[in-house]
mmCIF file of C-alpha atoms in Angstrom:
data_model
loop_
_atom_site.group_PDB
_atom_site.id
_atom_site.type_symbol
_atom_site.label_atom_id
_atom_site.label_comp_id
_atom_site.label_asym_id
_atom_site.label_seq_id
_atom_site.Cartn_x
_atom_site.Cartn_y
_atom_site.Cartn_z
ATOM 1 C CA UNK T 1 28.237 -27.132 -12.977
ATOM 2 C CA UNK T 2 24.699 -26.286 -11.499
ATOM 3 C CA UNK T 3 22.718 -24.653 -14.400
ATOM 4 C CA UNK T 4 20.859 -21.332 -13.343
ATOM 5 C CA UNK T 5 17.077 -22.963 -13.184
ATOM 6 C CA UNK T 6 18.764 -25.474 -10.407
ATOM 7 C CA UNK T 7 20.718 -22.924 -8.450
ATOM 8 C CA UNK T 8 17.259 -20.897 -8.659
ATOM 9 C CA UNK T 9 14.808 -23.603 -6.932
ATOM 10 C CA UNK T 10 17.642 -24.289 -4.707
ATOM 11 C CA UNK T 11 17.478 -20.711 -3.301
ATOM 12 C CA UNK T 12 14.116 -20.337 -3.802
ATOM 13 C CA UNK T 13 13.717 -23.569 -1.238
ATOM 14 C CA UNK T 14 15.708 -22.310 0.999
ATOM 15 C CA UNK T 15 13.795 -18.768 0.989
ATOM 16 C CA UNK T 16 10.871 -21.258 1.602
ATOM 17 C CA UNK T 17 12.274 -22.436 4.617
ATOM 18 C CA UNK T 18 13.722 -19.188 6.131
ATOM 19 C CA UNK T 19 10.322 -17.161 5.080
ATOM 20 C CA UNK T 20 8.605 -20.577 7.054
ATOM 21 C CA UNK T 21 10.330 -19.529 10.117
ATOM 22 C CA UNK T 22 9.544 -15.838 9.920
ATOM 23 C CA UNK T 23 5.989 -16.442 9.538
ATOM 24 C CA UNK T 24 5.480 -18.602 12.546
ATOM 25 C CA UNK T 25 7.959 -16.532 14.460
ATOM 26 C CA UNK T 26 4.879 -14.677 16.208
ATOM 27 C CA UNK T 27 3.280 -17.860 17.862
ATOM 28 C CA UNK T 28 4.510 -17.209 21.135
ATOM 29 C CA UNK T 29 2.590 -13.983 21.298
ATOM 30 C CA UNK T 30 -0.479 -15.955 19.868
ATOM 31 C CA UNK T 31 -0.071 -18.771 22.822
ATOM 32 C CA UNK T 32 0.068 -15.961 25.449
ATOM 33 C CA UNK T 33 -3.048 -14.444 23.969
ATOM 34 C CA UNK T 34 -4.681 -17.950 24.654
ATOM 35 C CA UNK T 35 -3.458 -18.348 27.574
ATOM 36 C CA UNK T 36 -4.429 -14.775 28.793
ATOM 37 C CA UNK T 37 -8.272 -15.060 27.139
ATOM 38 C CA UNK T 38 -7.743 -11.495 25.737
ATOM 39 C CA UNK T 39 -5.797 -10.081 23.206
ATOM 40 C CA UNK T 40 -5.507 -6.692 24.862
ATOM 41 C CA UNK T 41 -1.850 -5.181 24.599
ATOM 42 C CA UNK T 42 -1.277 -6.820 20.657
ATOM 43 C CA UNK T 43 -2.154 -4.829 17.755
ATOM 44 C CA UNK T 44 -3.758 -7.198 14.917
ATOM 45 C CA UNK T 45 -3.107 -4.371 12.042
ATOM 46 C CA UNK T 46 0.418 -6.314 11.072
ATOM 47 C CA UNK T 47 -1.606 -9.501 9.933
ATOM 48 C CA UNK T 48 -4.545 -7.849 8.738
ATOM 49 C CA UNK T 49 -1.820 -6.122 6.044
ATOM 50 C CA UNK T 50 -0.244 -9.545 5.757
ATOM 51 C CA UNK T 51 -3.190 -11.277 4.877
ATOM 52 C CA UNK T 52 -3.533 -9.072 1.812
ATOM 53 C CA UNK T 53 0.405 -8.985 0.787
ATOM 54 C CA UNK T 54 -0.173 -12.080 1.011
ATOM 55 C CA UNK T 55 -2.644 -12.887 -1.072
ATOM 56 C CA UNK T 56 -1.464 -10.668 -3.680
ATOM 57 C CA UNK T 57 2.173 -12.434 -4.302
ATOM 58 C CA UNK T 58 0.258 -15.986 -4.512
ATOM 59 C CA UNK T 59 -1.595 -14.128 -7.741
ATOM 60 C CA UNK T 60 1.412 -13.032 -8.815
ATOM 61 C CA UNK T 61 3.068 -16.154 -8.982
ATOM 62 C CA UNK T 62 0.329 -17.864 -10.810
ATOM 63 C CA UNK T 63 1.372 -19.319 -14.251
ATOM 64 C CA UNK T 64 -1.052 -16.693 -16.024
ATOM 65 C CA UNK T 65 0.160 -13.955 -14.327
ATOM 66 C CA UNK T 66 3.895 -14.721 -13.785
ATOM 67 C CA UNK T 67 4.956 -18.409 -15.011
ATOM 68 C CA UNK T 68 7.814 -20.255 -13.344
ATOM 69 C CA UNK T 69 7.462 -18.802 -10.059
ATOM 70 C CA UNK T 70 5.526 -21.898 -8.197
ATOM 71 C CA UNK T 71 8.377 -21.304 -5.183
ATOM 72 C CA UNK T 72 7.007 -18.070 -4.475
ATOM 73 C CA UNK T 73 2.822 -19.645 -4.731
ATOM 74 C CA UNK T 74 3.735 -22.222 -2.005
ATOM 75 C CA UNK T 75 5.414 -19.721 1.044
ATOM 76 C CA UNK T 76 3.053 -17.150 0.388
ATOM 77 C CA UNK T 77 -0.143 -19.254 0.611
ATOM 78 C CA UNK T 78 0.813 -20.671 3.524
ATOM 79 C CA UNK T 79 1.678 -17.664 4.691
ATOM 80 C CA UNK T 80 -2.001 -16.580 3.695
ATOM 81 C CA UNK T 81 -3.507 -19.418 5.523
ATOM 82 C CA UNK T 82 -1.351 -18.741 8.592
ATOM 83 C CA UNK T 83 -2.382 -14.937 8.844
ATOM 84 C CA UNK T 84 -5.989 -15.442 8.602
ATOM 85 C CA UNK T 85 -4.963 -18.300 11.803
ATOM 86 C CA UNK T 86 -3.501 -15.750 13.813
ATOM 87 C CA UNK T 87 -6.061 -12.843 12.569
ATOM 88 C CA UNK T 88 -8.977 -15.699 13.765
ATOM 89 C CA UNK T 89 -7.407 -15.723 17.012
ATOM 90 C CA UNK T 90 -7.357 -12.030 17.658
ATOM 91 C CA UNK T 91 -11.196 -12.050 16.683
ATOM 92 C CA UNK T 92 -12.024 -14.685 18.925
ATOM 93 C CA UNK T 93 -10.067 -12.616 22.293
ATOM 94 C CA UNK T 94 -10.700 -9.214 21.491
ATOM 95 C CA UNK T 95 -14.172 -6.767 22.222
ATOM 96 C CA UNK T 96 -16.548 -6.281 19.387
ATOM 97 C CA UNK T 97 -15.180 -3.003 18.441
ATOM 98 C CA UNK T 98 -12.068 -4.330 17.604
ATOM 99 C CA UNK T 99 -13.709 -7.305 15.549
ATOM 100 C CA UNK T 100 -15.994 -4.848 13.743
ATOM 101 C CA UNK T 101 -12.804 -3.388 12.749
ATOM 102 C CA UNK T 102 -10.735 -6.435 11.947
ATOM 103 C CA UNK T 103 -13.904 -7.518 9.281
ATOM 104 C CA UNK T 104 -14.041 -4.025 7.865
ATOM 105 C CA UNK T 105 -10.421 -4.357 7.185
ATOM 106 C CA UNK T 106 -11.009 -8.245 5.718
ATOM 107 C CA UNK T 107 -13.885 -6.975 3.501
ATOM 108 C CA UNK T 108 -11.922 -4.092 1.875
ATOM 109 C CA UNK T 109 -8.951 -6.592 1.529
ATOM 110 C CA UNK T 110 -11.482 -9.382 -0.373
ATOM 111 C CA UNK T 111 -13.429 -5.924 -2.329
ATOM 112 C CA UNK T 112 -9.790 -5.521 -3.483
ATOM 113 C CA UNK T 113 -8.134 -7.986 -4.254
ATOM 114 C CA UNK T 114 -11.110 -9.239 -6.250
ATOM 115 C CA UNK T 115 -10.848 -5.353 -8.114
ATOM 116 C CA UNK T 116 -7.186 -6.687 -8.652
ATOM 117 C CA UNK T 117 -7.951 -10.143 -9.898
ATOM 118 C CA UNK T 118 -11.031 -8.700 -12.431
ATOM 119 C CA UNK T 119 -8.753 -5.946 -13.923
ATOM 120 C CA UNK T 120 -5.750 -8.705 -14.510
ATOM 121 C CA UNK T 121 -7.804 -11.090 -15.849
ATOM 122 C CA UNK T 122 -10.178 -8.951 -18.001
ATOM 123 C CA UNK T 123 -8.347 -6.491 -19.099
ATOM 124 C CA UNK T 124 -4.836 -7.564 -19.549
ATOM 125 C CA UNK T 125 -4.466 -10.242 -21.835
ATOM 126 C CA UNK T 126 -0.420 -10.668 -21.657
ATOM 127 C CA UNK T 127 1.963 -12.192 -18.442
ATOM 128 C CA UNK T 128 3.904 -9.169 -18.763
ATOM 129 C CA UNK T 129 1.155 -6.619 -18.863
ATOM 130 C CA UNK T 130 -0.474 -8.875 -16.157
ATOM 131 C CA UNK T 131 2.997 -9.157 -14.063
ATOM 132 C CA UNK T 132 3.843 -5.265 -13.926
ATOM 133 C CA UNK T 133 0.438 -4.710 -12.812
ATOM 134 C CA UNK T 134 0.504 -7.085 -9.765
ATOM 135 C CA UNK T 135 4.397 -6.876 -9.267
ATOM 136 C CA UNK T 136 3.876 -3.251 -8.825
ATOM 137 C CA UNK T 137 1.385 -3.144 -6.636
ATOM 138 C CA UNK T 138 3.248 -6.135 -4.551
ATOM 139 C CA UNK T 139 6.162 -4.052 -4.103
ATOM 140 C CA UNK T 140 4.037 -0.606 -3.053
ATOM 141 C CA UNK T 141 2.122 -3.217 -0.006
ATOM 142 C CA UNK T 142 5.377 -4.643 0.618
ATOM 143 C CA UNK T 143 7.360 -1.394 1.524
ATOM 144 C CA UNK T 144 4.219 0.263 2.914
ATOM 145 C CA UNK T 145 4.993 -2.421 5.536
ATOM 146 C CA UNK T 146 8.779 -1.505 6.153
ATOM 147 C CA UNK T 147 6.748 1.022 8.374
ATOM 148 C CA UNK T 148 6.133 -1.344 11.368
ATOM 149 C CA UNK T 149 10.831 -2.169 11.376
ATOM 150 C CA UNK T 150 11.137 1.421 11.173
ATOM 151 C CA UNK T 151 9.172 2.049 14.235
ATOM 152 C CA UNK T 152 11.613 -0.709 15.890
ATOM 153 C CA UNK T 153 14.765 0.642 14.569
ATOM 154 C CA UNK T 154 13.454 4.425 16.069
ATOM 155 C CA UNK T 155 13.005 3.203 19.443
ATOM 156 C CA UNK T 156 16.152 1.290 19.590
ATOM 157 C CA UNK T 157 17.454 4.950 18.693
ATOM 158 C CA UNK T 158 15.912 6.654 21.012
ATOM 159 C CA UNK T 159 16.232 4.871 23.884
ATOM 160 C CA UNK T 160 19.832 3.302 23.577
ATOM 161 C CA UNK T 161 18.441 -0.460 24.074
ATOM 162 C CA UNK T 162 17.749 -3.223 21.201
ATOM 163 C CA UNK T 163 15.646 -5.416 24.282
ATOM 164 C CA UNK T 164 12.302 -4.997 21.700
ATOM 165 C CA UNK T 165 14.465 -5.931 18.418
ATOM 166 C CA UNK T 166 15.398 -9.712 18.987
ATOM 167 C CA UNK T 167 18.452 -10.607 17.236
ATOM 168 C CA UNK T 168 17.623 -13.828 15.447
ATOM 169 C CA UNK T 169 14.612 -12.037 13.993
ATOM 170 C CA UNK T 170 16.606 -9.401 12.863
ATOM 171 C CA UNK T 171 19.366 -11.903 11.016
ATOM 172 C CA UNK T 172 16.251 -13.667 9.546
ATOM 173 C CA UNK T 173 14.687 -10.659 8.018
ATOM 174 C CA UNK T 174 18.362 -10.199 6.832
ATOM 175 C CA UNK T 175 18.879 -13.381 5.606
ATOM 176 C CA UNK T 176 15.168 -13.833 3.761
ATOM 177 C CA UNK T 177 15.744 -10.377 2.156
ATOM 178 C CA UNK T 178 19.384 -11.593 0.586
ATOM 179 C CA UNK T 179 18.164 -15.136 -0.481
ATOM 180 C CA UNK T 180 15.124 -13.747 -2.229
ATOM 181 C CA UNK T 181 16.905 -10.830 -3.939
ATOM 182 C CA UNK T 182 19.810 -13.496 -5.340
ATOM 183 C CA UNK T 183 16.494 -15.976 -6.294
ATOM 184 C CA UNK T 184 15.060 -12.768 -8.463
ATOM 185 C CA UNK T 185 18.551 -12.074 -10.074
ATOM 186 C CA UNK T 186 19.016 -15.443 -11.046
ATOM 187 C CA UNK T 187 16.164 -15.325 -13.453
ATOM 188 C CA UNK T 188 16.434 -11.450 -13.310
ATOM 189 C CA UNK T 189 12.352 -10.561 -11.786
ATOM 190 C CA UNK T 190 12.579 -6.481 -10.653
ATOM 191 C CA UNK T 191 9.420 -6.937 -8.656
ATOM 192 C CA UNK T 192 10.537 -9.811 -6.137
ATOM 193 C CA UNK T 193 14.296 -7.626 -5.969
ATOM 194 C CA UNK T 194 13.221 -4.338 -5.594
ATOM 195 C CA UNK T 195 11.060 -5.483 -2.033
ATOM 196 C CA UNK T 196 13.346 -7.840 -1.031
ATOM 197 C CA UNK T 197 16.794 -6.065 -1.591
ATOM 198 C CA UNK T 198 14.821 -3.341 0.503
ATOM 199 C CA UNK T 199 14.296 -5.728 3.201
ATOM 200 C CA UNK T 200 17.927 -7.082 2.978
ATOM 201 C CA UNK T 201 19.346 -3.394 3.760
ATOM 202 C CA UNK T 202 16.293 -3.191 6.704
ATOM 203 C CA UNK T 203 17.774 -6.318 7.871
ATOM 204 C CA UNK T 204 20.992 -5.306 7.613
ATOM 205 C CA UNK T 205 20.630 -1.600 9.529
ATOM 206 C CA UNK T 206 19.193 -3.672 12.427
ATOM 207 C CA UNK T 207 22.151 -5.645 12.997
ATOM 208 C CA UNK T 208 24.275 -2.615 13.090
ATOM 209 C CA UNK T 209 21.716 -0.633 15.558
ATOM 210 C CA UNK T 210 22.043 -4.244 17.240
ATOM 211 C CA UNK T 211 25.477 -4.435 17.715
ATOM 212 C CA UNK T 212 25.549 -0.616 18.354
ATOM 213 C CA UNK T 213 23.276 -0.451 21.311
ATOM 214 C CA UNK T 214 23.666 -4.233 22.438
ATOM 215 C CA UNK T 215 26.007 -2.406 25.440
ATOM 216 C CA UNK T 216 23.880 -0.241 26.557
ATOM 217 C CA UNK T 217 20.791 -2.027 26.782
ATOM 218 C CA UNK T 218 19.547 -2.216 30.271
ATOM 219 C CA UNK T 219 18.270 -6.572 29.778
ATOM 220 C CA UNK T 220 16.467 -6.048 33.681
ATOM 221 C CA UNK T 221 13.309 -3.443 32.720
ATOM 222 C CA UNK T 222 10.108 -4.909 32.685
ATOM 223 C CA UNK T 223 8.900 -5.438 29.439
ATOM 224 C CA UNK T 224 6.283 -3.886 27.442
ATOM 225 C CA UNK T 225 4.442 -5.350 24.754
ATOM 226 C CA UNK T 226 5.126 -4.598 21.193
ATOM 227 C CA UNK T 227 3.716 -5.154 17.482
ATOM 228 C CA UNK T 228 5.181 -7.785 15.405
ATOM 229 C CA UNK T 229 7.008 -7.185 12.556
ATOM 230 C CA UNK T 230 5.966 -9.010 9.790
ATOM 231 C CA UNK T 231 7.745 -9.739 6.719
ATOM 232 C CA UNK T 232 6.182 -11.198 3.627
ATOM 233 C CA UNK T 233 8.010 -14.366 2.047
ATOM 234 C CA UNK T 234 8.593 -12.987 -1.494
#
């Protein structure tokens, strides 16, 4: 019989490895960015946001803010490190408007998150005072970015055609929302569920708008380019 703590890293290394997947998901639009020498047509506002969700679940899986959550540290900060990759890359190919913009949206993020980190640190002296702070916060950036598979799930909608929702994307936002919100129930954590059984049920109404509209989508229209979604790993 696998005790709970087992069955809990298990999951929570599998969320690792699904979560992996969903973060470098968006390379192929990063390689045609090189290729093209411009990043005209891509909006970098998804990984901006993700830079700072991600950042703020690596604090909140720190052992003096929430212990025994080291599984949650290790997807996020390389999720952190991989966002400021692909929000590098947009600097580097797009106009200095856009890069004036994209470092007024990094300095903000750092102004903060170091707010965040001084107020935590300073003020609450307790990991529960310290989690509910940071967990609550998590789970506000977290759905404010359920905004960005909404705008997906309209246009499928709208115009009868899943062509800009890829399926495999959609079962692995499914699947990374399920395996998180069973990891938080097994060592019962509200503020990884809450986010994450959110995401499940986003994941979830895109397969059924999938298999919905998969008839009707017309596969031979030229395509147009779309944002990413992103989807933190916690």
């Amino acid at each position: 019989m696998v005790d709970t703590e087992t069955a809990r890293t298990i999951v929570g290394i599998v969320g690792n490895v699904i979560s992996f997947g969903l973060f470098m998901s968006p390379i192929p639009t990063f390689i045609t960015i090189w290729k093209k020498k411009t990043a005209s047509g891509f909006k970098p506002d998804p990984y901006v946001a993700t830079v700072l969700n991600c950042a703020m679940w690596v604090f909140y899986g720190m052992p003096f803010v929430h212990p025994d959550s080291l599984l949650v540290v290790t997807i996020n900060g390389f999720g952190f490190c991989l966002e400021l990759i692909y929000v590098g890359i947009f600097f580097i190919y797009s106009p200095w408007k856009r890069r004036r913009n994209i470092l007024l949206a990094l300095l903000v993020e750092l102004i903060f998150m170091a707010a965040v980190v001084a107020i935590t640190l300073l003020v609450l002296h307790t990991t529960g005072r310290r989690s509910t702070l940071v967990g609550i916060l998590c789970i506000i950036f977290n759905i404010a970015m359920y905004t960005s598979p909404l705008t997906i799930m309209r246009r499928v909608i709208q115009t009868k055609s899943v062509k800009y929702m890829p399926f495999f994307l959609s079962l692995a936002n499914f699947l990374n929302g399920v395996i998180w919100a069973v990891y938080a129930l097994l060592k019962f954590d509200p503020f990884v569920l809450v986010p994450n059984g959110l995401g499940a049920l986003s994941g979830l109404v895109q397969l059924i708008l999938y298999a919905t509209y998969y008839r009707t989508t017309k596969w031979d229209e030229p395509e147009k380019p779309t944002s990413e979604i992103e989807i933190s790993g916690a």
